[in-house]
Tab-separated table of C-alpha atoms and ligand atoms in Angstrom:
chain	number	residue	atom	x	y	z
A	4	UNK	CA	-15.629	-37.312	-103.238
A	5	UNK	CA	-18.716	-39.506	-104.190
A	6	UNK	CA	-21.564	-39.095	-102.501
A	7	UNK	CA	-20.991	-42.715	-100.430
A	8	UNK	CA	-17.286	-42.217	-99.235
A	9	UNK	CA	-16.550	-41.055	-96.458
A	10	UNK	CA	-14.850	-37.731	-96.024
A	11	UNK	CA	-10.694	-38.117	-95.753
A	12	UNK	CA	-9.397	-35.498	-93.372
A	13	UNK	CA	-5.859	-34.995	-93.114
A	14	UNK	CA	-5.310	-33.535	-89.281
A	15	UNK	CA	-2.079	-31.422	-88.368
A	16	UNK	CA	-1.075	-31.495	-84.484
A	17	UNK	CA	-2.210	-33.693	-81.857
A	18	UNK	CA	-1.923	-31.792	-79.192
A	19	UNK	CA	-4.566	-30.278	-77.138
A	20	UNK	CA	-6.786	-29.194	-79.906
A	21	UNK	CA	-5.835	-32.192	-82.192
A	22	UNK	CA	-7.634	-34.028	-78.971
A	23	UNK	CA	-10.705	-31.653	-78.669
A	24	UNK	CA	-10.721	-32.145	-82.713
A	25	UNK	CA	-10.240	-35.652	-82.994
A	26	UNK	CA	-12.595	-36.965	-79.794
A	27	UNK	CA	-15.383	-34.301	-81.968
A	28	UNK	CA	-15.445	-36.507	-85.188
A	29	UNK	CA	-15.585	-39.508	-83.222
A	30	UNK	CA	-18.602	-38.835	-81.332
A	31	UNK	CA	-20.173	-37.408	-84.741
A	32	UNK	CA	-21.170	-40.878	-85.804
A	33	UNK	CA	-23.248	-41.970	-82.423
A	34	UNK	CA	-24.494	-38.202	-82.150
A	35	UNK	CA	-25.219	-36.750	-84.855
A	36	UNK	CA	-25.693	-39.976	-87.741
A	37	UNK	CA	-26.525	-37.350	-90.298
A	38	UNK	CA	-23.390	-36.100	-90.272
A	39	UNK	CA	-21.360	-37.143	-93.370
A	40	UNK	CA	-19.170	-40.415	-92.874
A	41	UNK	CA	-15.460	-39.154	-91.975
A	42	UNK	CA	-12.190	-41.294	-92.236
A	43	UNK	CA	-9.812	-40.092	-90.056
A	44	UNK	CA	-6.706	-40.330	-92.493
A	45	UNK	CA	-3.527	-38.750	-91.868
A	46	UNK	CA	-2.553	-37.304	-88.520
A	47	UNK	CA	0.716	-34.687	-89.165
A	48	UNK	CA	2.927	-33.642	-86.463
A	49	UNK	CA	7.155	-33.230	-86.711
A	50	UNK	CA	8.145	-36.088	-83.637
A	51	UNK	CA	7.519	-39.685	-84.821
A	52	UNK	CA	6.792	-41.359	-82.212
A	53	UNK	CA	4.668	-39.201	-80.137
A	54	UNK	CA	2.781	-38.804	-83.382
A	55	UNK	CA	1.903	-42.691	-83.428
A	56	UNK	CA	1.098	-42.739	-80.329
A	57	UNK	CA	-1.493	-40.095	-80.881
A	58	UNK	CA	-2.867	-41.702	-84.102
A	59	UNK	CA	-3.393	-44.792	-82.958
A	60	UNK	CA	-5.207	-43.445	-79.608
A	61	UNK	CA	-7.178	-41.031	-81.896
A	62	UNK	CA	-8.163	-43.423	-84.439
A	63	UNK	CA	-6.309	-41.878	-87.523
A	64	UNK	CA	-5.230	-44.485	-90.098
A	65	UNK	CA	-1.802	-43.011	-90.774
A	66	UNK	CA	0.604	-40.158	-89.591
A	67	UNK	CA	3.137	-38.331	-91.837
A	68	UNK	CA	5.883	-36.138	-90.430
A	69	UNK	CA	5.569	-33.327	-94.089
A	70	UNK	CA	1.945	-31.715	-94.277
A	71	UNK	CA	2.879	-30.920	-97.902
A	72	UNK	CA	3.003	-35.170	-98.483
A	73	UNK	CA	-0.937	-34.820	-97.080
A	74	UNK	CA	-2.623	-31.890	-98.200
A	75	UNK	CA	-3.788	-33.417	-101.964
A	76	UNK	CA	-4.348	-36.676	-100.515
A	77	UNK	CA	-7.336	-35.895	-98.369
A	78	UNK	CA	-10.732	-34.066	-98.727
A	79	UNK	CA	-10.423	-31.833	-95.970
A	80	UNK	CA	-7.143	-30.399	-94.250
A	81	UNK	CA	-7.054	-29.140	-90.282
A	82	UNK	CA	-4.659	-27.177	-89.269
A	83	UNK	CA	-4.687	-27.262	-85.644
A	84	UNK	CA	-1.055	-26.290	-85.488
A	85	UNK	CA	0.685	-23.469	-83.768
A	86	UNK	CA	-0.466	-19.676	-85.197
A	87	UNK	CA	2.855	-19.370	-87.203
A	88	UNK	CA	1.731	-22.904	-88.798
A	89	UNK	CA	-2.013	-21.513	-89.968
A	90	UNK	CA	-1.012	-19.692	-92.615
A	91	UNK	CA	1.466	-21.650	-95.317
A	92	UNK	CA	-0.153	-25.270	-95.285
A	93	UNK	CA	-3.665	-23.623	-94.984
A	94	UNK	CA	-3.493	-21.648	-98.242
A	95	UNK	CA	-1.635	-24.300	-99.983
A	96	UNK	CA	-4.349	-26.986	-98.935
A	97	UNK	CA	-6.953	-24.364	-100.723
A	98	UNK	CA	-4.956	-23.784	-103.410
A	99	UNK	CA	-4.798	-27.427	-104.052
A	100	UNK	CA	-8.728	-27.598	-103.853
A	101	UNK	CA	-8.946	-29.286	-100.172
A	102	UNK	CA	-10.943	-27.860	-97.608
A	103	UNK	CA	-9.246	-26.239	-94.546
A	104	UNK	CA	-10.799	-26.211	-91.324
A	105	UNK	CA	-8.170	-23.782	-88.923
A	106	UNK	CA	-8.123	-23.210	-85.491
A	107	UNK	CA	-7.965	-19.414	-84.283
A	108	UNK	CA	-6.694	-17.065	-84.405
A	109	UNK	CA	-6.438	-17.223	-87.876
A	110	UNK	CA	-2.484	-16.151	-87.659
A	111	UNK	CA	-0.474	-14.262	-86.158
A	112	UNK	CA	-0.520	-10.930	-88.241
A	113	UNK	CA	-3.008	-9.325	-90.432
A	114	UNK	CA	-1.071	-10.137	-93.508
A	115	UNK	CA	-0.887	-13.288	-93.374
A	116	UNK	CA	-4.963	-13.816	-92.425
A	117	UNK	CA	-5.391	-11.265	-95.491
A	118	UNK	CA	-3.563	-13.708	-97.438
A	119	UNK	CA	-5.575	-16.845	-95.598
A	120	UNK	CA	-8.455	-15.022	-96.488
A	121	UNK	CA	-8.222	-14.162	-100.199
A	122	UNK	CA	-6.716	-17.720	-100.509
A	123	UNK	CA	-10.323	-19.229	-99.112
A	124	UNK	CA	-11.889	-16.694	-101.800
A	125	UNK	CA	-10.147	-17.588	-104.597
A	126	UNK	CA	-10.578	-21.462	-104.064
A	127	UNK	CA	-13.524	-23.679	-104.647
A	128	UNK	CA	-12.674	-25.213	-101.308
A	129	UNK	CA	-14.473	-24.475	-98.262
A	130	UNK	CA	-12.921	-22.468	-95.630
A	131	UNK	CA	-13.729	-21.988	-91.652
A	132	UNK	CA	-12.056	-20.848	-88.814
A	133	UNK	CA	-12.611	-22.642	-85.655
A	134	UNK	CA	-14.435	-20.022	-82.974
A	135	UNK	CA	-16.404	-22.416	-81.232
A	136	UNK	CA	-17.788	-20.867	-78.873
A	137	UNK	CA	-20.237	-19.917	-81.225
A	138	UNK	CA	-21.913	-23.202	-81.392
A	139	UNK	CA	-22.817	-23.468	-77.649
A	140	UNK	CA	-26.277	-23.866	-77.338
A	141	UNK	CA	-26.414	-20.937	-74.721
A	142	UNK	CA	-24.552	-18.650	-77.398
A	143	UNK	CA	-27.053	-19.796	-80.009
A	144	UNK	CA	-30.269	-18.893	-77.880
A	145	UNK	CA	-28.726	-15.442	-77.004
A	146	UNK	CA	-28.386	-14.998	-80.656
A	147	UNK	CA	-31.889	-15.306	-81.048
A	148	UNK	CA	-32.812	-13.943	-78.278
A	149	UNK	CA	-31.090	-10.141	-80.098
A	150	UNK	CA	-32.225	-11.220	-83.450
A	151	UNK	CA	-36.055	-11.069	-82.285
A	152	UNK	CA	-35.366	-7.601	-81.078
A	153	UNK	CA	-35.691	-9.176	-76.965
A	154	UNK	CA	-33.037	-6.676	-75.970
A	155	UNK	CA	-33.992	-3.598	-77.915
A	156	UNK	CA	-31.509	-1.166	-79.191
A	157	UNK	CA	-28.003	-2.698	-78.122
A	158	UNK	CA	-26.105	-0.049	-75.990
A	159	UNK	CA	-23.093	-1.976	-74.544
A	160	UNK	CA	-21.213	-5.105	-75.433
A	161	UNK	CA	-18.920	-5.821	-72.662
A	162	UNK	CA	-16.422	-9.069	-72.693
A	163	UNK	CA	-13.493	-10.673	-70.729
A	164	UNK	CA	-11.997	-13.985	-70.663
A	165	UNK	CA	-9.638	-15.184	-67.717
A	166	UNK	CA	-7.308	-17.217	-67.313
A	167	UNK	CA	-4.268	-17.826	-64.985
A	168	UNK	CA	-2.174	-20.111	-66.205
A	169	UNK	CA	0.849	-17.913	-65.975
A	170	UNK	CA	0.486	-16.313	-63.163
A	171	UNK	CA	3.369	-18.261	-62.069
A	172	UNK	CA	6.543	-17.114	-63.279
A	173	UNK	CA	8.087	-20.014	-63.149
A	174	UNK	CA	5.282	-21.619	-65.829
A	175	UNK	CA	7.431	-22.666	-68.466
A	176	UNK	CA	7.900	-20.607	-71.502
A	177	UNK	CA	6.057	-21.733	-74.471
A	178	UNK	CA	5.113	-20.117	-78.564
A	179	UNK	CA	2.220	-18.714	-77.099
A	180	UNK	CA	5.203	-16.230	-75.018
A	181	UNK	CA	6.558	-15.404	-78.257
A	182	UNK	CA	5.394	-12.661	-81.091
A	183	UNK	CA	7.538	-14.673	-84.136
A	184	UNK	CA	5.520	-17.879	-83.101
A	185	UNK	CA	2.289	-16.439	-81.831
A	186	UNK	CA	1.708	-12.719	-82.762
A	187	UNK	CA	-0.197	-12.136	-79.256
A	188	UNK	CA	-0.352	-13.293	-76.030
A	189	UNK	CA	-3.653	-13.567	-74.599
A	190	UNK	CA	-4.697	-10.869	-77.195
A	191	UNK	CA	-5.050	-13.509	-80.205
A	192	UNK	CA	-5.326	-16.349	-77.942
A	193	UNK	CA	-8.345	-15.551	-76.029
A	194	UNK	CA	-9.211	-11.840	-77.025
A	195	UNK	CA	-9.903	-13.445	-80.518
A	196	UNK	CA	-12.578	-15.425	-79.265
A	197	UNK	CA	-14.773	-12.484	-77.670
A	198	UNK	CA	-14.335	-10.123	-80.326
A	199	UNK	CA	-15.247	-12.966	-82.957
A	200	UNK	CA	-17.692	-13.755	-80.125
A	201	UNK	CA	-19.685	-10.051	-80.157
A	202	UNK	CA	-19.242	-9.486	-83.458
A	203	UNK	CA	-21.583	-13.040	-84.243
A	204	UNK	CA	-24.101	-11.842	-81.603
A	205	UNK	CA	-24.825	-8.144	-82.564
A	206	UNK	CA	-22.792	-7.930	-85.528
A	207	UNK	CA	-26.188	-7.714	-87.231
A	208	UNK	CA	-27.527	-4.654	-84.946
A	209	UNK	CA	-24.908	-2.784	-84.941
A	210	UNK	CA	-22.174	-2.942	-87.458
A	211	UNK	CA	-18.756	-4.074	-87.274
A	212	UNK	CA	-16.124	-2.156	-84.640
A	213	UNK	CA	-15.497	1.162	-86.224
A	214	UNK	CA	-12.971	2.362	-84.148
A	215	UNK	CA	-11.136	1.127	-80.902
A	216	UNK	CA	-8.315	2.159	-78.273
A	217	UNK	CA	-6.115	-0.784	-76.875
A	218	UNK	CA	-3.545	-1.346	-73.786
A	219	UNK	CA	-1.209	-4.254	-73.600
A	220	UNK	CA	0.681	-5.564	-70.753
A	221	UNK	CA	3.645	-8.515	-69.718
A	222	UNK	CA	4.171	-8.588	-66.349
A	223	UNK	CA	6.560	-11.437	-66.485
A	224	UNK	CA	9.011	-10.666	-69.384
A	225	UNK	CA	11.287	-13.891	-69.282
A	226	UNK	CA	10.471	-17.532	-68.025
A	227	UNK	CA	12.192	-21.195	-67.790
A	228	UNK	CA	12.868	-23.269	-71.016
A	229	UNK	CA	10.943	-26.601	-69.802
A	230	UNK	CA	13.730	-29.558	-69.064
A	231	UNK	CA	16.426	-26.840	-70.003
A	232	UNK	CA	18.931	-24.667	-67.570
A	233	UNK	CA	17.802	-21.323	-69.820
A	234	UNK	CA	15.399	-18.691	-70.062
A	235	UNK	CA	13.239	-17.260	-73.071
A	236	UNK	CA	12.190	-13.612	-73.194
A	237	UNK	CA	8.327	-12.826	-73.363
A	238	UNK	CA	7.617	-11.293	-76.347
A	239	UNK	CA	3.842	-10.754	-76.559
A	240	UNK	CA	0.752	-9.481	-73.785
A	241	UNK	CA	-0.193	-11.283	-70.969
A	242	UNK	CA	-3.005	-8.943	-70.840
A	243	UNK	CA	-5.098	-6.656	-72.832
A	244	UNK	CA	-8.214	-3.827	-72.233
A	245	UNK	CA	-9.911	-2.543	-74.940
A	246	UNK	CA	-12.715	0.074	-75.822
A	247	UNK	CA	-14.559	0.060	-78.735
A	248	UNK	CA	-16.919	1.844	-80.837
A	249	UNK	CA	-19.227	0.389	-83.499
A	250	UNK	CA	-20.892	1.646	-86.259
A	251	UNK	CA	-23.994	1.940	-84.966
A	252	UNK	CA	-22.255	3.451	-81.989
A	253	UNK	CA	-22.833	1.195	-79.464
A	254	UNK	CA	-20.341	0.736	-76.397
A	255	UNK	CA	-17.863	-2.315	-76.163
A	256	UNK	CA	-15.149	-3.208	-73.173
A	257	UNK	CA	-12.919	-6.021	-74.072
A	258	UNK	CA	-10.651	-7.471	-71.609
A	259	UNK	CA	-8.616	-10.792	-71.161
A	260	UNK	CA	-5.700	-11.903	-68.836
A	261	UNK	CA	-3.904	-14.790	-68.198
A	262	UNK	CA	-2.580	-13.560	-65.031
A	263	UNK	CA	-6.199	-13.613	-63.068
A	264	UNK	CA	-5.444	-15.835	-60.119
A	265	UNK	CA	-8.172	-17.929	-59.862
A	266	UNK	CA	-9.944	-17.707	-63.075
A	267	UNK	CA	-9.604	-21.014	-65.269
A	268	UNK	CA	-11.172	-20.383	-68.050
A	269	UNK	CA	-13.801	-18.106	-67.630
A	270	UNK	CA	-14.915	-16.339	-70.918
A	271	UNK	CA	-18.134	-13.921	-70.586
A	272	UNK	CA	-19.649	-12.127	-72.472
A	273	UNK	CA	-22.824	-9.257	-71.691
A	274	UNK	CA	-24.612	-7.453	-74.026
A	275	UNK	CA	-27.379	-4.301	-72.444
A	276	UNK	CA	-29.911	-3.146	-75.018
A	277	UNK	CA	-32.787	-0.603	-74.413
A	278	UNK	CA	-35.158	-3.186	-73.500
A	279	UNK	CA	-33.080	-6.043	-71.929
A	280	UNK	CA	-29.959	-7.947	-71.572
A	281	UNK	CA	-28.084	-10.612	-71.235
A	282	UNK	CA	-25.133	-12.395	-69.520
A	283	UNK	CA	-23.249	-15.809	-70.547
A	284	UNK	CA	-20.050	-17.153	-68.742
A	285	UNK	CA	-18.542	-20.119	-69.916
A	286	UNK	CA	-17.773	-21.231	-66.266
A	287	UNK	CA	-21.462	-22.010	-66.098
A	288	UNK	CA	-22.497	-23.081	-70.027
A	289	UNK	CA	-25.270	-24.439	-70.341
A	290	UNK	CA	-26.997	-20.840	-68.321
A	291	UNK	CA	-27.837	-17.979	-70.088
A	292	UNK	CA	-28.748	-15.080	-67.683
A	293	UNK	CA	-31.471	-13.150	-69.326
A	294	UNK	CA	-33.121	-9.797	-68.171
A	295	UNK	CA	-36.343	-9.290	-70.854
A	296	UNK	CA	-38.671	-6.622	-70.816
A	297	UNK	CA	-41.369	-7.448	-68.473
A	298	UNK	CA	-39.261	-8.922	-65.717
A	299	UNK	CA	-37.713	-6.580	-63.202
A	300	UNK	CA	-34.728	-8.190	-62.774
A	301	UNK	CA	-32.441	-10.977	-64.756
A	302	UNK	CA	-33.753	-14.787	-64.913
A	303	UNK	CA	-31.272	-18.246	-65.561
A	304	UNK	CA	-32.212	-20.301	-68.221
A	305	UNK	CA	-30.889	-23.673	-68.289
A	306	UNK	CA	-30.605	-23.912	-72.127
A	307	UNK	CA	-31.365	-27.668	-72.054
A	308	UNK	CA	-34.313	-28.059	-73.970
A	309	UNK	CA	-34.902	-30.279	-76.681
A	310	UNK	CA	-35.958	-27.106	-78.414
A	311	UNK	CA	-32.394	-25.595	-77.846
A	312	UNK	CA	-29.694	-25.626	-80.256
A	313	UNK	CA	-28.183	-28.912	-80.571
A	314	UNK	CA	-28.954	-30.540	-77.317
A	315	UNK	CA	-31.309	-32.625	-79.068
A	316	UNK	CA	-28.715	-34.960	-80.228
A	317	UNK	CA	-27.394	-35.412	-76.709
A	318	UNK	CA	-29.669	-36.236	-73.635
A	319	UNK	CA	-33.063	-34.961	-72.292
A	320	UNK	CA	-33.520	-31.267	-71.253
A	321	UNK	CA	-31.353	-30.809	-67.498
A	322	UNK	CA	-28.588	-33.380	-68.371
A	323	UNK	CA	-26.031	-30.695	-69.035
A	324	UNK	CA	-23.112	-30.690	-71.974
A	325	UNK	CA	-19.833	-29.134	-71.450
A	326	UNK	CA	-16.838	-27.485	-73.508
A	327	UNK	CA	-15.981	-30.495	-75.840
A	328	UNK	CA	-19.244	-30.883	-76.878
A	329	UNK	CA	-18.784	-27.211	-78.538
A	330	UNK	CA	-16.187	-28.932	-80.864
A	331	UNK	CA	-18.861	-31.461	-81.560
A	332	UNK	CA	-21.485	-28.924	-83.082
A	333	UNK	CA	-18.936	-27.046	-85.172
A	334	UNK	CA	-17.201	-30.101	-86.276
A	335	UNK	CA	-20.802	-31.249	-87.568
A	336	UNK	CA	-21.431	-28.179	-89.421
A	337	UNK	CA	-18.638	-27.596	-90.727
A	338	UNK	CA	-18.657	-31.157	-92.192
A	339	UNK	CA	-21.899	-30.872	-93.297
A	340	UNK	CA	-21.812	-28.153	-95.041
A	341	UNK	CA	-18.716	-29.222	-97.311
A	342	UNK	CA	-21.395	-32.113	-98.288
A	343	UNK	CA	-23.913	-29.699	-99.054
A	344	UNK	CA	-22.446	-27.475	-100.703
A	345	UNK	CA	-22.850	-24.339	-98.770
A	346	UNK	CA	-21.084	-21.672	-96.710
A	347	UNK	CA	-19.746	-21.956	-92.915
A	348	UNK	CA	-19.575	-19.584	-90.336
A	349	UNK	CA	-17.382	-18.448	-89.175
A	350	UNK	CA	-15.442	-17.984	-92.605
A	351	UNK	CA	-11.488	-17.063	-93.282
A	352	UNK	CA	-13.263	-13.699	-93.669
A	353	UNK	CA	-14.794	-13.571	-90.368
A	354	UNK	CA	-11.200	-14.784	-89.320
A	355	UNK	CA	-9.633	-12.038	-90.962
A	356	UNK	CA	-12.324	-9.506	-89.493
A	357	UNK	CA	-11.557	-10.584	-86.040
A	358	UNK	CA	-7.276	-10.336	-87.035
A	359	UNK	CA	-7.537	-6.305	-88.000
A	360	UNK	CA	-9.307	-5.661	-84.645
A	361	UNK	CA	-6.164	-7.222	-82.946
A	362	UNK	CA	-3.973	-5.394	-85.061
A	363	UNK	CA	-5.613	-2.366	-84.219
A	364	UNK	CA	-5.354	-3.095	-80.799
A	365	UNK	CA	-1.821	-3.234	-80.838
A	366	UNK	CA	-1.238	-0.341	-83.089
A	367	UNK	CA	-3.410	1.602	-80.499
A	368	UNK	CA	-1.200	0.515	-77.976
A	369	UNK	CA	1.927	1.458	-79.343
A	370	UNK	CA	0.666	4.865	-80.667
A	371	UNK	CA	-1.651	5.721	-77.257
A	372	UNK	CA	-4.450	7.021	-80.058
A	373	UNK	CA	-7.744	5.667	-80.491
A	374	UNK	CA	-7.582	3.247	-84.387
A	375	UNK	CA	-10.200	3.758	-86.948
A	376	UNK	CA	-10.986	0.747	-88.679
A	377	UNK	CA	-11.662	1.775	-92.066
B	12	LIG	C1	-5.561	-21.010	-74.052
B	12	LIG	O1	-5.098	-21.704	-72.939
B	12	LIG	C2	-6.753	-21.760	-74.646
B	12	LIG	O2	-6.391	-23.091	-74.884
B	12	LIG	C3	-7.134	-21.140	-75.972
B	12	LIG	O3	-6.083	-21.283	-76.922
B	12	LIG	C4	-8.405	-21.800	-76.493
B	12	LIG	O4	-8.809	-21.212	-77.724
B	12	LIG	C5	-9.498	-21.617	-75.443
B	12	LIG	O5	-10.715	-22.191	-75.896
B	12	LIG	C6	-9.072	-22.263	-74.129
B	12	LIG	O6	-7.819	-21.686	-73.693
């Protein structure tokens, strides 16, 4: 790739996150004009005419039903497929030499995200997995808010996301009910995101999880085949608890459900330290509750300041972003730093880091012991 043309990127699924990706690098050009040019190539999904449809509203210049007829023909591969799709077109796209961009988590089990990962090592081809809730501006300030020290010595991490999508039991079943297809229920799905979530926050403070205790639960163990007169069993969590250790020996709760009538999507996160803390909830994003050490009692700060991560490429301070934006920033940086040159966070390693806390999770769960994570 010269330095002139654009970037080709070869996109696999259109669904909901081959929208989130694919409305990100179109906004990159008017946002964020430093970001490198992008040609949005190939879009790869298995039902032609859906698939069309999709490319042609999402601007890609061609579709292709084989992601093996794709992967050496563009610059950059994303697999936005399915979890039981992340692993097998991802490491042949870096053994080819193309960069891979994946959605999380990064796969179903640990061995194949141990394979994802030494695939990203071994190749000259950049490699990222797509958390992004790290790049929301709020995230970003609280990052720097614990990497000046504003909350002291970190003494609890405590995180929950909730959703209740399938509360219902007649909500049709889908891959995400099944452990071939997904690995976890909401355990990969959205536990993935807080774990990768605290571990980017006070990873630096206090180690990675050192040892952890897990519960799992389905309440709702078959549901309807959409358009069909059949059921499919449930084969993975509809909700998990955690505890945690880390090596520092701070405290961490995890938690998420998809069975918390009327919670959407609300993801928070808290983190108490010695001398403050902090509270974020994606239900209100652009806030970051903050408690520092000369006020008695926790302030909001509308992270909206030109100062702030990102927002300066949007709109003056107070004219708030929301959740696709986050898809924006990572999009950029992830782009940008395959034209640079130089590494993105978070890597197939942070990917994989995040996939043996699940794992222990679940082996806690079946075993009723606490899992040291060696
Ligand atoms: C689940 O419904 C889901 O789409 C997750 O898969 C996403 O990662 C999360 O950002 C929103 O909820």
């Amino acid at each position: 790739m010269s330095a002139s043309e654009p970037l080709t990127v070869g996109v696999l699924g259109y669904r909901f996150m081959g929208k989130a990706h694919s409305n990100a690098l179109a906004r990159l050009p008017m946002f964020f004009p430093d970001a490198p040019a992008v040609e949005r190539h190939t879009l790869i999904g298995r039902q032609e005419e859906p698939l069309r449809e999709a490319a042609e509203r999402f601007g890609f210049e061609h579709v292709a039903t084989d992601w093996e007829d794709v992967i050496d023909e563009v610059d950059v591969f994303y697999n936005l497929g399915p979890n039981f799709v992340h692993a097998e077109p991802s490491i042949a796209a870096l053994d080819a030499g193309t960069h891979v961009f994946c959605e999380k988590p990064l796969a179903p089990t640990l061995e194949e995200a141990e394979a994802m990962r030494d695939a990203a090592a071994g190749s000259d081809a950049l490699a990222g997995c797509a958390f992004n809730y790290r790049f929301v501006p709020a995230i970003r300030y609280a990052k720097g808010l614990i990497a000046d020290g504003a909350l002291g010595e970190i003494h609890h991490v405590r995180g929950r996301y909730l959703q209740d999508w399938l509360v219902d039991p007649d909500a049709p079943w889908s891959w995400r009910n099944d452990e071939e297809l997904a690995g976890s229920g909401a355990l990969g799905d959205l536990g993935s995101h807080t774990i990768d979530l605290a571990r980017f926050l006070v990873g630096d403070q206090v180690g990675d999880i050192a040892r952890i205790s897990g519960h799992l639960r389905t309440f709702v163990d078959e549901r309807p085949v959409e358009g069909e007169d059949e059921t499919r069993p449930v084969t993975v969590d509809d909700a998990y608890s955690a505890q945690a250790a880390f090596e520092s020996g701070a405290m961490a709760t995890f938690e998420a459900s998809r069975f918390a009538t009327g919670h959407k999507n609300d993801h928070t996160i808290e983190i108490h330290g010695s001398d403050g803390s902090l509270r974020f909830s994606l239900e209100r994003l652009n806030e970051l509750e903050y408690k520092g050490p000369d006020q008695r009692g926790y302030e909001t700060v509308l992270v909206t300041d030109e100062s702030d991560p990102y927002v300066a490429h949007w709109w003056p301070p107070g004219h708030v972003i929301g959740w696709e934006h986050t898809f924006v920033h990572e999009n950029y940086e992830f782009l940008t730093s395959i034209a640079d040159g130089t590494d993105f966070s978070p890597s197939f390693e942070d990917g994989y880091r995040v996939q043996r806390v699940l794992d222990a999770i679940e082996r806690s769960d079946e075993t009723g012991e606490w899992v040291t994570l060696a």
